[in-house]
CSV table of C-alpha atoms and ligand atoms in Angstrom, one decimal:
chain,number,residue,atom,x,y,z
A,142,MET,CA,-70.9,158.4,19.7
A,143,THR,CA,-73.2,157.6,22.7
A,144,ALA,CA,-75.9,155.0,22.3
A,145,LYS,CA,-79.4,156.3,21.9
A,146,LYS,CA,-81.7,155.9,24.9
A,147,ARG,CA,-84.1,153.1,24.2
A,148,ILE,CA,-87.7,153.8,25.0
A,149,VAL,CA,-90.2,151.0,24.8
A,150,LEU,CA,-93.7,151.9,23.5
A,151,SER,CA,-96.8,149.8,23.7
A,152,SER,CA,-100.6,150.2,23.6
A,153,ASP,CA,-103.8,148.4,23.1
A,154,HIS,CA,-106.1,148.9,20.1
A,155,ALA,CA,-107.5,152.2,21.6
A,156,ALA,CA,-104.2,154.1,21.2
A,157,ILE,CA,-102.4,152.9,18.0
A,158,GLU,CA,-102.5,156.2,16.2
A,159,LEU,CA,-101.3,158.2,19.3
A,160,ARG,CA,-98.6,155.6,20.0
A,161,GLN,CA,-97.2,155.9,16.4
A,162,ALA,CA,-97.2,159.7,16.6
A,163,ILE,CA,-95.2,159.5,19.9
A,164,ALA,CA,-92.8,157.0,18.3
A,165,LYS,CA,-92.1,159.4,15.5
A,166,HIS,CA,-91.8,162.4,17.8
A,167,ILE,CA,-89.3,160.8,20.1
A,168,GLU,CA,-87.2,159.4,17.2
A,169,GLU,CA,-87.0,163.0,15.9
A,170,GLN,CA,-85.6,164.0,19.3
A,171,GLY,CA,-82.8,161.4,19.1
A,172,TYR,CA,-84.3,158.5,21.2
A,173,GLU,CA,-84.6,155.0,19.9
A,174,ALA,CA,-88.3,154.0,19.9
A,175,VAL,CA,-88.7,150.3,20.6
A,176,ASP,CA,-92.3,150.0,19.4
A,177,ILE,CA,-93.8,146.6,20.4
A,178,GLY,CA,-97.2,147.3,18.8
A,179,PRO,CA,-99.8,146.4,18.0
A,180,THR,CA,-99.9,147.6,14.4
A,181,THR,CA,-103.4,146.4,13.3
A,182,PRO,CA,-106.7,147.7,14.8
A,183,ASP,CA,-107.7,144.3,16.1
A,184,SER,CA,-108.6,144.2,19.7
A,185,VAL,CA,-105.7,143.3,22.0
A,186,HIS,CA,-105.8,142.9,25.8
A,187,TYR,CA,-104.1,145.8,27.6
A,188,PRO,CA,-102.7,143.6,30.4
A,189,SER,CA,-100.5,141.7,27.9
A,190,MET,CA,-99.3,144.9,26.3
A,191,GLY,CA,-98.5,146.5,29.7
A,192,GLU,CA,-96.7,143.5,30.9
A,193,ALA,CA,-94.6,143.2,27.7
A,194,ALA,CA,-93.5,146.8,27.9
A,195,ALA,CA,-92.6,146.5,31.6
A,196,GLN,CA,-90.6,143.3,30.9
A,197,LYS,CA,-88.5,145.2,28.4
A,198,ILE,CA,-87.5,147.5,31.2
A,199,ALA,CA,-87.2,144.9,33.9
A,200,SER,CA,-84.8,142.9,31.6
A,201,GLY,CA,-82.6,146.0,31.0
A,202,ASP,CA,-83.4,146.1,27.3
A,203,CYS,CA,-85.0,149.5,27.5
A,204,GLU,CA,-84.4,152.4,29.9
A,205,LEU,CA,-87.9,154.0,29.9
A,206,GLY,CA,-91.3,153.3,28.5
A,207,ILE,CA,-94.5,155.0,27.3
A,208,ILE,CA,-97.7,152.9,27.3
A,209,LEU,CA,-101.2,153.8,26.3
A,210,CYS,CA,-104.7,152.5,26.4
A,211,GLY,CA,-108.1,154.2,26.3
A,212,THR,CA,-107.7,155.7,29.8
A,213,GLY,CA,-104.1,154.8,30.5
A,214,GLN,CA,-105.3,153.1,33.7
A,215,GLY,CA,-105.7,149.5,32.8
A,216,ILE,CA,-102.3,149.2,31.1
A,217,MET,CA,-100.7,151.1,34.0
A,218,MET,CA,-102.1,148.6,36.5
A,219,ALA,CA,-100.7,145.7,34.5
A,220,ALA,CA,-97.2,147.3,34.1
A,221,ASN,CA,-97.0,147.9,37.9
A,222,LYS,CA,-97.4,144.2,38.5
A,223,VAL,CA,-94.0,143.5,37.1
A,224,LYS,CA,-91.3,143.5,39.8
A,225,GLY,CA,-89.2,146.7,40.0
A,226,ILE,CA,-91.5,148.7,37.7
A,227,ARG,CA,-93.0,152.0,38.7
A,228,CYS,CA,-95.6,153.5,36.2
A,229,GLY,CA,-98.0,156.4,36.6
A,230,VAL,CA,-100.8,157.7,34.5
A,231,CYS,CA,-100.3,161.4,33.6
A,232,ASN,CA,-102.7,163.4,31.6
A,233,GLU,CA,-100.8,166.7,32.3
A,234,THR,CA,-97.2,167.8,32.3
A,235,PHE,CA,-96.6,168.5,36.0
A,236,SER,CA,-97.3,164.9,37.1
A,237,ALA,CA,-95.2,163.6,34.2
A,238,LYS,CA,-92.2,165.5,35.6
A,239,MET,CA,-92.9,164.5,39.1
A,240,ILE,CA,-93.1,160.8,38.5
A,241,ARG,CA,-89.5,161.0,37.2
A,242,ALA,CA,-88.2,163.5,39.7
A,243,HIS,CA,-89.8,162.1,42.9
A,244,ASN,CA,-90.9,158.5,42.1
A,245,ASP,CA,-88.2,157.4,39.7
A,246,ALA,CA,-90.9,156.0,37.5
A,247,GLN,CA,-89.6,154.2,34.4
A,248,ILE,CA,-92.9,154.2,32.6
A,249,LEU,CA,-95.4,156.9,31.6
A,250,SER,CA,-99.0,155.8,30.9
A,251,MET,CA,-101.6,158.0,29.1
A,252,GLY,CA,-105.1,157.7,28.0
A,253,ALA,CA,-105.6,158.1,24.2
A,254,ARG,CA,-109.3,158.8,24.9
A,255,VAL,CA,-108.4,161.4,27.5
A,256,VAL,CA,-105.6,163.6,26.0
A,257,GLY,CA,-105.2,165.0,22.5
A,258,GLN,CA,-102.1,164.4,20.5
A,259,GLY,CA,-100.6,167.9,21.1
A,260,LEU,CA,-100.8,167.6,24.9
A,261,ALA,CA,-99.7,164.0,24.8
A,262,LEU,CA,-96.4,165.0,23.1
A,263,GLU,CA,-95.8,167.7,25.7
A,264,ILE,CA,-96.4,165.2,28.5
A,265,VAL,CA,-93.9,162.8,26.8
A,266,ASP,CA,-91.3,165.7,26.6
A,267,ALA,CA,-91.8,166.5,30.3
A,268,PHE,CA,-91.3,162.8,31.3
A,269,LEU,CA,-88.3,162.2,29.1
A,270,SER,CA,-86.5,165.4,30.0
A,271,THR,CA,-86.7,165.0,33.8
A,272,GLU,CA,-84.2,163.1,35.9
A,273,PHE,CA,-84.8,161.4,39.3
A,274,GLU,CA,-83.7,163.8,42.1
A,275,GLY,CA,-82.7,161.0,44.6
A,276,GLY,CA,-82.0,162.2,48.2
A,277,ARG,CA,-85.1,161.9,50.4
A,278,HIS,CA,-87.1,160.7,47.4
A,279,GLY,CA,-84.7,157.7,47.1
A,280,LEU,CA,-85.5,156.6,50.6
A,281,ARG,CA,-89.2,156.6,49.7
A,282,VAL,CA,-88.7,154.8,46.4
A,283,ASP,CA,-86.7,152.2,48.4
A,284,MET,CA,-89.7,151.7,50.7
A,285,ILE,CA,-91.8,150.9,47.6
A,286,LYS,CA,-89.1,148.4,46.4
A,287,ALA,CA,-89.0,146.8,49.8
A,288,MET,CA,-92.7,145.9,49.5
A,289,GLU,CA,-91.9,143.7,46.6
A,290,ASP,CA,-89.5,141.4,48.6
B,234,RB5,C1,-110.5,149.2,25.8
B,234,RB5,O1,-111.8,149.4,25.3
B,234,RB5,C2,-110.3,150.0,27.1
B,234,RB5,O2,-111.0,149.3,28.1
B,234,RB5,C3,-108.9,150.1,27.4
B,234,RB5,O3,-108.3,150.8,26.3
B,234,RB5,C4,-108.5,150.9,28.6
B,234,RB5,O4,-109.1,152.1,28.7
B,234,RB5,C5,-108.5,150.1,29.9
B,234,RB5,O5,-108.1,150.6,31.0
């Protein structure tokens, strides 16, 4: 039996319900949802949650991640500060495929105050089912990586 792909999930207080719906959805599809919270509606700072999710990937504990805040923007900015992490905000499916296929992004960010649950789940499916294409895109991703050194 092959190990389930581990997907880290995190959000701020603005996206708890959507995050939990995504966790259930991806578990039903055979992924392991590593949900790092929060679970209570108390206000939490999105930079901390974005960083925590990104660290799970940078450390090798999880392969991909899905992070959420009200707009998806603030938590994405925080995640992208962690070395080696590429995260994009996608509020439609085309970009969600492309950040995997062309940018080798490990993290998808969405805005819970921007997309409804039905669309969000389709965006998640597009992201998780797409592989990085490599080739000329690999060269460009390497250029991004080189900026970090
Ligand atoms: C929280 O009110 C809100 O600022 C946050 O969820 C997010 O949208 C920030 O980018």
